[in-house]
Short mmCIF file of N, CA and C in Angstrom, two decimals:
data_model
loop_
_atom_site.label_atom_id
_atom_site.label_comp_id
_atom_site.label_asym_id
_atom_site.label_seq_id
_atom_site.Cartn_x
_atom_site.Cartn_y
_atom_site.Cartn_z
N UNK A 1 -6.57 63.44 39.74
CA UNK A 1 -6.44 63.01 41.11
C UNK A 1 -5.49 63.96 41.85
N UNK A 2 -5.92 64.40 42.99
CA UNK A 2 -5.12 65.34 43.79
C UNK A 2 -3.87 64.68 44.34
N UNK A 3 -2.83 65.48 44.38
CA UNK A 3 -1.56 65.05 44.97
C UNK A 3 -1.17 66.11 45.99
N UNK A 4 -1.64 65.93 47.22
CA UNK A 4 -1.42 66.93 48.27
C UNK A 4 0.05 67.12 48.58
N UNK A 5 0.82 66.08 48.43
CA UNK A 5 2.26 66.19 48.68
C UNK A 5 2.90 67.12 47.64
N UNK A 6 2.50 66.97 46.37
CA UNK A 6 2.99 67.86 45.32
C UNK A 6 2.54 69.29 45.56
N UNK A 7 1.28 69.47 45.96
CA UNK A 7 0.76 70.80 46.25
C UNK A 7 1.58 71.48 47.34
N UNK A 8 1.90 70.74 48.41
CA UNK A 8 2.69 71.32 49.49
C UNK A 8 4.11 71.63 49.03
N UNK A 9 4.69 70.74 48.25
CA UNK A 9 6.05 70.97 47.73
C UNK A 9 6.07 72.20 46.83
N UNK A 10 5.04 72.36 46.02
CA UNK A 10 4.96 73.52 45.14
C UNK A 10 4.82 74.79 45.96
N UNK A 11 3.96 74.76 46.96
CA UNK A 11 3.78 75.93 47.83
C UNK A 11 5.11 76.29 48.51
N UNK A 12 5.81 75.29 49.03
CA UNK A 12 7.10 75.54 49.68
C UNK A 12 8.10 76.15 48.69
N UNK A 13 8.10 75.62 47.47
CA UNK A 13 8.98 76.14 46.43
C UNK A 13 8.64 77.61 46.13
N UNK A 14 7.36 77.89 45.96
CA UNK A 14 6.94 79.25 45.69
C UNK A 14 7.33 80.18 46.83
N UNK A 15 7.14 79.72 48.04
CA UNK A 15 7.48 80.54 49.20
C UNK A 15 8.98 80.88 49.20
N UNK A 16 9.81 79.90 48.85
CA UNK A 16 11.26 80.14 48.79
C UNK A 16 11.60 81.15 47.70
N UNK A 17 10.93 81.06 46.54
CA UNK A 17 11.19 82.01 45.45
C UNK A 17 10.73 83.41 45.86
N UNK A 18 9.60 83.50 46.53
CA UNK A 18 9.10 84.80 46.98
C UNK A 18 10.05 85.42 47.99
N UNK A 19 10.59 84.60 48.90
CA UNK A 19 11.56 85.12 49.87
C UNK A 19 12.79 85.67 49.16
N UNK A 20 13.25 84.98 48.13
CA UNK A 20 14.42 85.46 47.37
C UNK A 20 14.11 86.78 46.68
N UNK A 21 12.94 86.86 46.08
CA UNK A 21 12.56 88.09 45.40
C UNK A 21 12.35 89.23 46.40
N UNK A 22 11.75 88.92 47.54
CA UNK A 22 11.58 89.94 48.58
C UNK A 22 12.94 90.44 49.08
N UNK A 23 13.88 89.53 49.23
CA UNK A 23 15.22 89.90 49.68
C UNK A 23 15.86 90.87 48.69
N UNK A 24 15.71 90.59 47.41
CA UNK A 24 16.25 91.50 46.39
C UNK A 24 15.51 92.84 46.44
N UNK A 25 14.20 92.78 46.55
CA UNK A 25 13.38 94.00 46.55
C UNK A 25 13.75 94.93 47.70
N UNK A 26 14.13 94.36 48.82
CA UNK A 26 14.44 95.15 50.01
C UNK A 26 15.88 95.66 50.04
N UNK A 27 16.70 95.21 49.10
CA UNK A 27 18.10 95.65 49.07
C UNK A 27 18.20 97.14 48.78
N UNK A 28 19.29 97.71 49.25
CA UNK A 28 19.60 99.11 48.96
C UNK A 28 19.79 99.25 47.46
N UNK A 29 19.04 100.15 46.84
CA UNK A 29 19.07 100.29 45.38
C UNK A 29 20.39 100.88 44.87
N UNK A 30 21.18 101.42 45.77
CA UNK A 30 22.47 101.97 45.33
C UNK A 30 23.52 100.87 45.19
N UNK A 31 23.25 99.70 45.76
CA UNK A 31 24.16 98.57 45.61
C UNK A 31 23.96 97.96 44.24
N UNK A 32 25.05 97.84 43.50
CA UNK A 32 24.92 97.21 42.18
C UNK A 32 25.03 95.70 42.35
N UNK A 33 24.34 94.99 41.48
CA UNK A 33 24.33 93.53 41.54
C UNK A 33 25.34 92.96 40.55
N UNK A 34 25.88 91.83 40.91
CA UNK A 34 26.75 91.11 39.99
C UNK A 34 25.87 90.44 38.93
N UNK A 35 26.48 90.02 37.87
CA UNK A 35 25.70 89.33 36.83
C UNK A 35 25.11 88.03 37.38
N UNK A 36 25.83 87.36 38.30
CA UNK A 36 25.29 86.14 38.92
C UNK A 36 24.06 86.45 39.77
N UNK A 37 24.09 87.55 40.49
CA UNK A 37 22.93 87.93 41.31
C UNK A 37 21.74 88.29 40.42
N UNK A 38 22.00 88.98 39.34
CA UNK A 38 20.92 89.31 38.40
C UNK A 38 20.32 88.04 37.84
N UNK A 39 21.16 87.10 37.45
CA UNK A 39 20.66 85.83 36.91
C UNK A 39 19.85 85.07 37.95
N UNK A 40 20.28 85.11 39.19
CA UNK A 40 19.56 84.40 40.26
C UNK A 40 18.17 85.00 40.47
N UNK A 41 18.07 86.33 40.45
CA UNK A 41 16.77 86.99 40.62
C UNK A 41 15.88 86.68 39.42
N UNK A 42 16.43 86.77 38.22
CA UNK A 42 15.64 86.46 37.02
C UNK A 42 15.15 85.01 37.05
N UNK A 43 16.02 84.11 37.46
CA UNK A 43 15.64 82.69 37.51
C UNK A 43 14.56 82.44 38.55
N UNK A 44 14.69 83.06 39.72
CA UNK A 44 13.68 82.90 40.76
C UNK A 44 12.33 83.41 40.26
N UNK A 45 12.33 84.54 39.56
CA UNK A 45 11.09 85.08 39.01
C UNK A 45 10.49 84.13 37.97
N UNK A 46 11.32 83.63 37.07
CA UNK A 46 10.85 82.70 36.04
C UNK A 46 10.24 81.45 36.67
N UNK A 47 10.91 80.89 37.67
CA UNK A 47 10.40 79.69 38.34
C UNK A 47 9.08 79.96 39.05
N UNK A 48 8.97 81.11 39.67
CA UNK A 48 7.75 81.45 40.39
C UNK A 48 6.56 81.54 39.44
N UNK A 49 6.74 82.22 38.33
CA UNK A 49 5.65 82.37 37.37
C UNK A 49 5.32 81.02 36.72
N UNK A 50 6.34 80.25 36.38
CA UNK A 50 6.10 78.92 35.79
C UNK A 50 5.34 78.03 36.77
N UNK A 51 5.68 78.10 38.04
CA UNK A 51 4.98 77.26 39.03
C UNK A 51 3.53 77.68 39.18
N UNK A 52 3.25 78.99 39.06
CA UNK A 52 1.87 79.46 39.12
C UNK A 52 1.07 78.89 37.94
N UNK A 53 1.66 78.92 36.76
CA UNK A 53 0.98 78.40 35.57
C UNK A 53 0.76 76.89 35.68
N UNK A 54 1.75 76.19 36.21
CA UNK A 54 1.61 74.74 36.37
C UNK A 54 0.53 74.39 37.39
N UNK A 55 0.46 75.17 38.47
CA UNK A 55 -0.59 74.94 39.46
C UNK A 55 -1.96 75.23 38.84
N UNK A 56 -2.04 76.27 38.03
CA UNK A 56 -3.31 76.59 37.37
C UNK A 56 -3.73 75.43 36.47
N UNK A 57 -2.80 74.87 35.72
CA UNK A 57 -3.12 73.71 34.87
C UNK A 57 -3.63 72.55 35.72
N UNK A 58 -3.00 72.34 36.84
CA UNK A 58 -3.36 71.28 37.78
C UNK A 58 -4.78 71.49 38.32
N UNK A 59 -5.10 72.74 38.70
CA UNK A 59 -6.43 73.06 39.21
C UNK A 59 -7.47 72.86 38.12
N UNK A 60 -7.18 73.35 36.93
CA UNK A 60 -8.12 73.20 35.83
C UNK A 60 -8.38 71.72 35.53
N UNK A 61 -7.36 70.92 35.62
CA UNK A 61 -7.51 69.48 35.36
C UNK A 61 -8.28 68.80 36.48
N UNK A 62 -7.94 69.10 37.73
CA UNK A 62 -8.53 68.39 38.86
C UNK A 62 -9.87 68.94 39.31
N UNK A 63 -10.15 70.20 39.04
CA UNK A 63 -11.42 70.78 39.48
C UNK A 63 -12.44 70.85 38.36
N UNK A 64 -11.96 71.07 37.14
CA UNK A 64 -12.88 71.25 36.00
C UNK A 64 -12.74 70.16 34.93
N UNK A 65 -11.82 69.25 35.13
CA UNK A 65 -11.54 68.19 34.15
C UNK A 65 -11.21 68.78 32.77
N UNK A 66 -10.45 69.87 32.79
CA UNK A 66 -9.99 70.53 31.56
C UNK A 66 -8.50 70.27 31.43
N UNK A 67 -8.11 69.69 30.31
CA UNK A 67 -6.70 69.43 30.07
C UNK A 67 -6.10 70.55 29.24
N UNK A 68 -5.14 71.24 29.79
CA UNK A 68 -4.45 72.32 29.09
C UNK A 68 -3.06 71.80 28.72
N UNK A 69 -2.75 71.87 27.45
CA UNK A 69 -1.46 71.36 26.97
C UNK A 69 -0.33 72.36 27.16
N UNK A 70 -0.61 73.63 26.86
CA UNK A 70 0.45 74.64 26.87
C UNK A 70 0.17 75.69 27.93
N UNK A 71 1.24 76.19 28.51
CA UNK A 71 1.10 77.26 29.50
C UNK A 71 0.45 78.49 28.89
N UNK A 72 0.64 78.68 27.60
CA UNK A 72 0.08 79.86 26.93
C UNK A 72 -1.44 79.85 26.91
N UNK A 73 -2.07 78.70 27.14
CA UNK A 73 -3.52 78.57 27.12
C UNK A 73 -4.14 78.71 28.51
N UNK A 74 -3.32 78.77 29.52
CA UNK A 74 -3.80 78.73 30.90
C UNK A 74 -4.67 79.94 31.25
N UNK A 75 -4.21 81.13 30.94
CA UNK A 75 -4.92 82.33 31.36
C UNK A 75 -6.33 82.38 30.77
N UNK A 76 -6.48 82.07 29.50
CA UNK A 76 -7.80 82.09 28.88
C UNK A 76 -8.75 81.11 29.59
N UNK A 77 -8.24 79.94 29.94
CA UNK A 77 -9.08 78.96 30.62
C UNK A 77 -9.42 79.40 32.04
N UNK A 78 -8.48 80.02 32.73
CA UNK A 78 -8.76 80.54 34.07
C UNK A 78 -9.87 81.58 34.02
N UNK A 79 -9.80 82.47 33.05
CA UNK A 79 -10.83 83.50 32.90
C UNK A 79 -12.17 82.88 32.52
N UNK A 80 -12.13 81.91 31.63
CA UNK A 80 -13.36 81.24 31.19
C UNK A 80 -14.07 80.57 32.35
N UNK A 81 -13.30 79.96 33.26
CA UNK A 81 -13.89 79.25 34.40
C UNK A 81 -14.03 80.15 35.63
N UNK A 82 -13.77 81.43 35.44
CA UNK A 82 -13.90 82.43 36.51
C UNK A 82 -13.07 82.08 37.74
N UNK A 83 -11.87 81.55 37.48
CA UNK A 83 -10.93 81.23 38.56
C UNK A 83 -10.14 82.46 38.98
N UNK A 84 -10.12 83.47 38.12
CA UNK A 84 -9.47 84.73 38.43
C UNK A 84 -10.38 85.86 37.98
N UNK A 85 -10.24 86.99 38.65
CA UNK A 85 -10.98 88.18 38.23
C UNK A 85 -10.29 88.78 37.01
N UNK A 86 -10.93 89.72 36.37
CA UNK A 86 -10.32 90.41 35.23
C UNK A 86 -9.01 91.06 35.66
N UNK A 87 -9.02 91.72 36.82
CA UNK A 87 -7.84 92.41 37.32
C UNK A 87 -6.70 91.42 37.59
N UNK A 88 -7.04 90.29 38.22
CA UNK A 88 -6.02 89.26 38.45
C UNK A 88 -5.49 88.73 37.13
N UNK A 89 -6.39 88.56 36.16
CA UNK A 89 -5.98 88.11 34.84
C UNK A 89 -4.99 89.06 34.20
N UNK A 90 -5.23 90.35 34.35
CA UNK A 90 -4.30 91.35 33.80
C UNK A 90 -2.95 91.29 34.51
N UNK A 91 -2.97 91.07 35.82
CA UNK A 91 -1.71 90.94 36.57
C UNK A 91 -0.96 89.68 36.12
N UNK A 92 -1.70 88.59 35.95
CA UNK A 92 -1.07 87.35 35.47
C UNK A 92 -0.47 87.58 34.09
N UNK A 93 -1.23 88.23 33.23
CA UNK A 93 -0.74 88.51 31.87
C UNK A 93 0.58 89.29 31.92
N UNK A 94 0.64 90.30 32.80
CA UNK A 94 1.86 91.11 32.93
C UNK A 94 3.03 90.25 33.44
N UNK A 95 2.76 89.40 34.42
CA UNK A 95 3.82 88.52 34.94
C UNK A 95 4.32 87.56 33.87
N UNK A 96 3.40 86.98 33.13
CA UNK A 96 3.77 86.02 32.08
C UNK A 96 4.55 86.72 30.97
N UNK A 97 4.10 87.90 30.57
CA UNK A 97 4.81 88.63 29.52
C UNK A 97 6.23 88.98 29.96
N UNK A 98 6.38 89.38 31.21
CA UNK A 98 7.72 89.69 31.71
C UNK A 98 8.58 88.43 31.77
N UNK A 99 8.00 87.35 32.24
CA UNK A 99 8.72 86.08 32.27
C UNK A 99 9.17 85.67 30.88
N UNK A 100 8.26 85.76 29.92
CA UNK A 100 8.60 85.39 28.54
C UNK A 100 9.69 86.29 27.97
N UNK A 101 9.61 87.57 28.30
CA UNK A 101 10.63 88.50 27.82
C UNK A 101 12.01 88.11 28.36
N UNK A 102 12.07 87.77 29.63
CA UNK A 102 13.34 87.36 30.23
C UNK A 102 13.80 86.04 29.65
N UNK A 103 12.86 85.11 29.48
CA UNK A 103 13.19 83.77 29.03
C UNK A 103 13.61 83.72 27.57
N UNK A 104 12.87 84.42 26.70
CA UNK A 104 13.11 84.30 25.27
C UNK A 104 13.90 85.44 24.67
N UNK A 105 14.01 86.54 25.40
CA UNK A 105 14.75 87.70 24.90
C UNK A 105 16.00 87.88 25.77
N UNK A 106 16.67 86.75 26.03
CA UNK A 106 17.75 86.73 27.02
C UNK A 106 18.99 87.52 26.61
N UNK A 107 19.11 87.90 25.37
CA UNK A 107 20.27 88.69 24.96
C UNK A 107 20.09 90.17 25.27
N UNK A 108 18.86 90.56 25.56
CA UNK A 108 18.57 91.94 25.93
C UNK A 108 18.64 92.08 27.44
N UNK A 109 18.93 93.29 27.87
CA UNK A 109 18.95 93.57 29.30
C UNK A 109 17.55 93.99 29.75
N UNK A 110 16.82 93.08 30.38
CA UNK A 110 15.46 93.36 30.83
C UNK A 110 15.38 93.53 32.34
N UNK A 111 16.52 93.63 32.98
CA UNK A 111 16.50 93.63 34.44
C UNK A 111 15.84 94.88 35.02
N UNK A 112 15.93 95.99 34.33
CA UNK A 112 15.30 97.21 34.84
C UNK A 112 13.78 97.03 34.88
N UNK A 113 13.23 96.43 33.84
CA UNK A 113 11.79 96.16 33.80
C UNK A 113 11.40 95.20 34.92
N UNK A 114 12.20 94.16 35.12
CA UNK A 114 11.94 93.21 36.20
C UNK A 114 12.02 93.91 37.55
N UNK A 115 13.03 94.74 37.75
CA UNK A 115 13.18 95.45 39.02
C UNK A 115 11.98 96.33 39.32
N UNK A 116 11.43 96.97 38.28
CA UNK A 116 10.23 97.80 38.47
C UNK A 116 9.06 96.93 38.91
N UNK A 117 8.89 95.77 38.29
CA UNK A 117 7.80 94.86 38.66
C UNK A 117 8.00 94.33 40.07
N UNK A 118 9.24 94.06 40.44
CA UNK A 118 9.52 93.55 41.77
C UNK A 118 9.28 94.63 42.82
N UNK A 119 9.58 95.87 42.48
CA UNK A 119 9.37 96.97 43.43
C UNK A 119 7.89 97.08 43.79
N UNK A 120 7.02 96.76 42.85
CA UNK A 120 5.58 96.80 43.11
C UNK A 120 5.08 95.52 43.79
N UNK A 121 5.95 94.54 43.89
CA UNK A 121 5.67 93.23 44.47
C UNK A 121 4.48 92.55 43.78
N UNK A 122 4.44 92.68 42.48
CA UNK A 122 3.35 92.06 41.70
C UNK A 122 3.34 90.55 41.84
N UNK A 123 4.48 89.98 42.11
CA UNK A 123 4.59 88.52 42.22
C UNK A 123 3.86 87.99 43.45
N UNK A 124 3.46 88.84 44.37
CA UNK A 124 2.72 88.42 45.56
C UNK A 124 1.39 87.76 45.21
N UNK A 125 0.87 88.08 44.03
CA UNK A 125 -0.37 87.47 43.57
C UNK A 125 -0.26 85.95 43.50
N UNK A 126 0.92 85.45 43.19
CA UNK A 126 1.12 84.00 43.04
C UNK A 126 0.74 83.29 44.34
N UNK A 127 1.20 83.80 45.45
CA UNK A 127 0.91 83.17 46.73
C UNK A 127 -0.59 83.22 47.07
N UNK A 128 -1.22 84.34 46.76
CA UNK A 128 -2.65 84.49 47.01
C UNK A 128 -3.43 83.46 46.19
N UNK A 129 -3.10 83.35 44.90
CA UNK A 129 -3.81 82.41 44.04
C UNK A 129 -3.55 80.96 44.45
N UNK A 130 -2.33 80.67 44.87
CA UNK A 130 -2.02 79.31 45.31
C UNK A 130 -2.91 78.91 46.47
N UNK A 131 -3.06 79.79 47.43
CA UNK A 131 -3.90 79.49 48.59
C UNK A 131 -5.37 79.34 48.17
N UNK A 132 -5.85 80.22 47.30
CA UNK A 132 -7.24 80.14 46.85
C UNK A 132 -7.47 78.84 46.08
N UNK A 133 -6.58 78.52 45.16
CA UNK A 133 -6.77 77.36 44.32
C UNK A 133 -6.68 76.05 45.09
N UNK A 134 -5.73 75.94 46.00
CA UNK A 134 -5.65 74.69 46.77
C UNK A 134 -6.85 74.54 47.70
N UNK A 135 -7.36 75.67 48.20
CA UNK A 135 -8.58 75.62 49.02
C UNK A 135 -9.76 75.15 48.16
N UNK A 136 -9.84 75.62 46.95
CA UNK A 136 -10.93 75.23 46.05
C UNK A 136 -10.86 73.74 45.75
N UNK A 137 -9.67 73.21 45.62
CA UNK A 137 -9.53 71.76 45.38
C UNK A 137 -10.04 70.96 46.56
N UNK A 138 -9.96 71.54 47.75
CA UNK A 138 -10.42 70.85 48.95
C UNK A 138 -11.93 70.87 49.11
N UNK A 139 -12.62 71.66 48.31
CA UNK A 139 -14.08 71.76 48.44
C UNK A 139 -14.76 70.55 47.84
#
């Protein structure tokens, strides 16, 4: 069953995370960040990717009646149901891998890799997919 209020709240949340990431991306690269600022950017990125996966699970459940238990199963199901193109799937895979690296390999310094991904604004795909998926639910 659709929850339009949740969908709007999720979209608003994603928009806020994207604004934070855009703000970091536009900063002068010669300015060094504090460890708190680095953590804030990493957290915003993690939340954005997690929200994309949760929305995908929601779409798969509400549009295809497919129950996905783990976020790790989401991409395969999206591809199976042709909810994303191969290229979008590869972008999602890269975002998820980077998120997992930050989340589970937290003792390593992965911020340079994240900064490179942010410079390309790869996270912009999340907003595009959110709009497409919520529109599909309305059909």
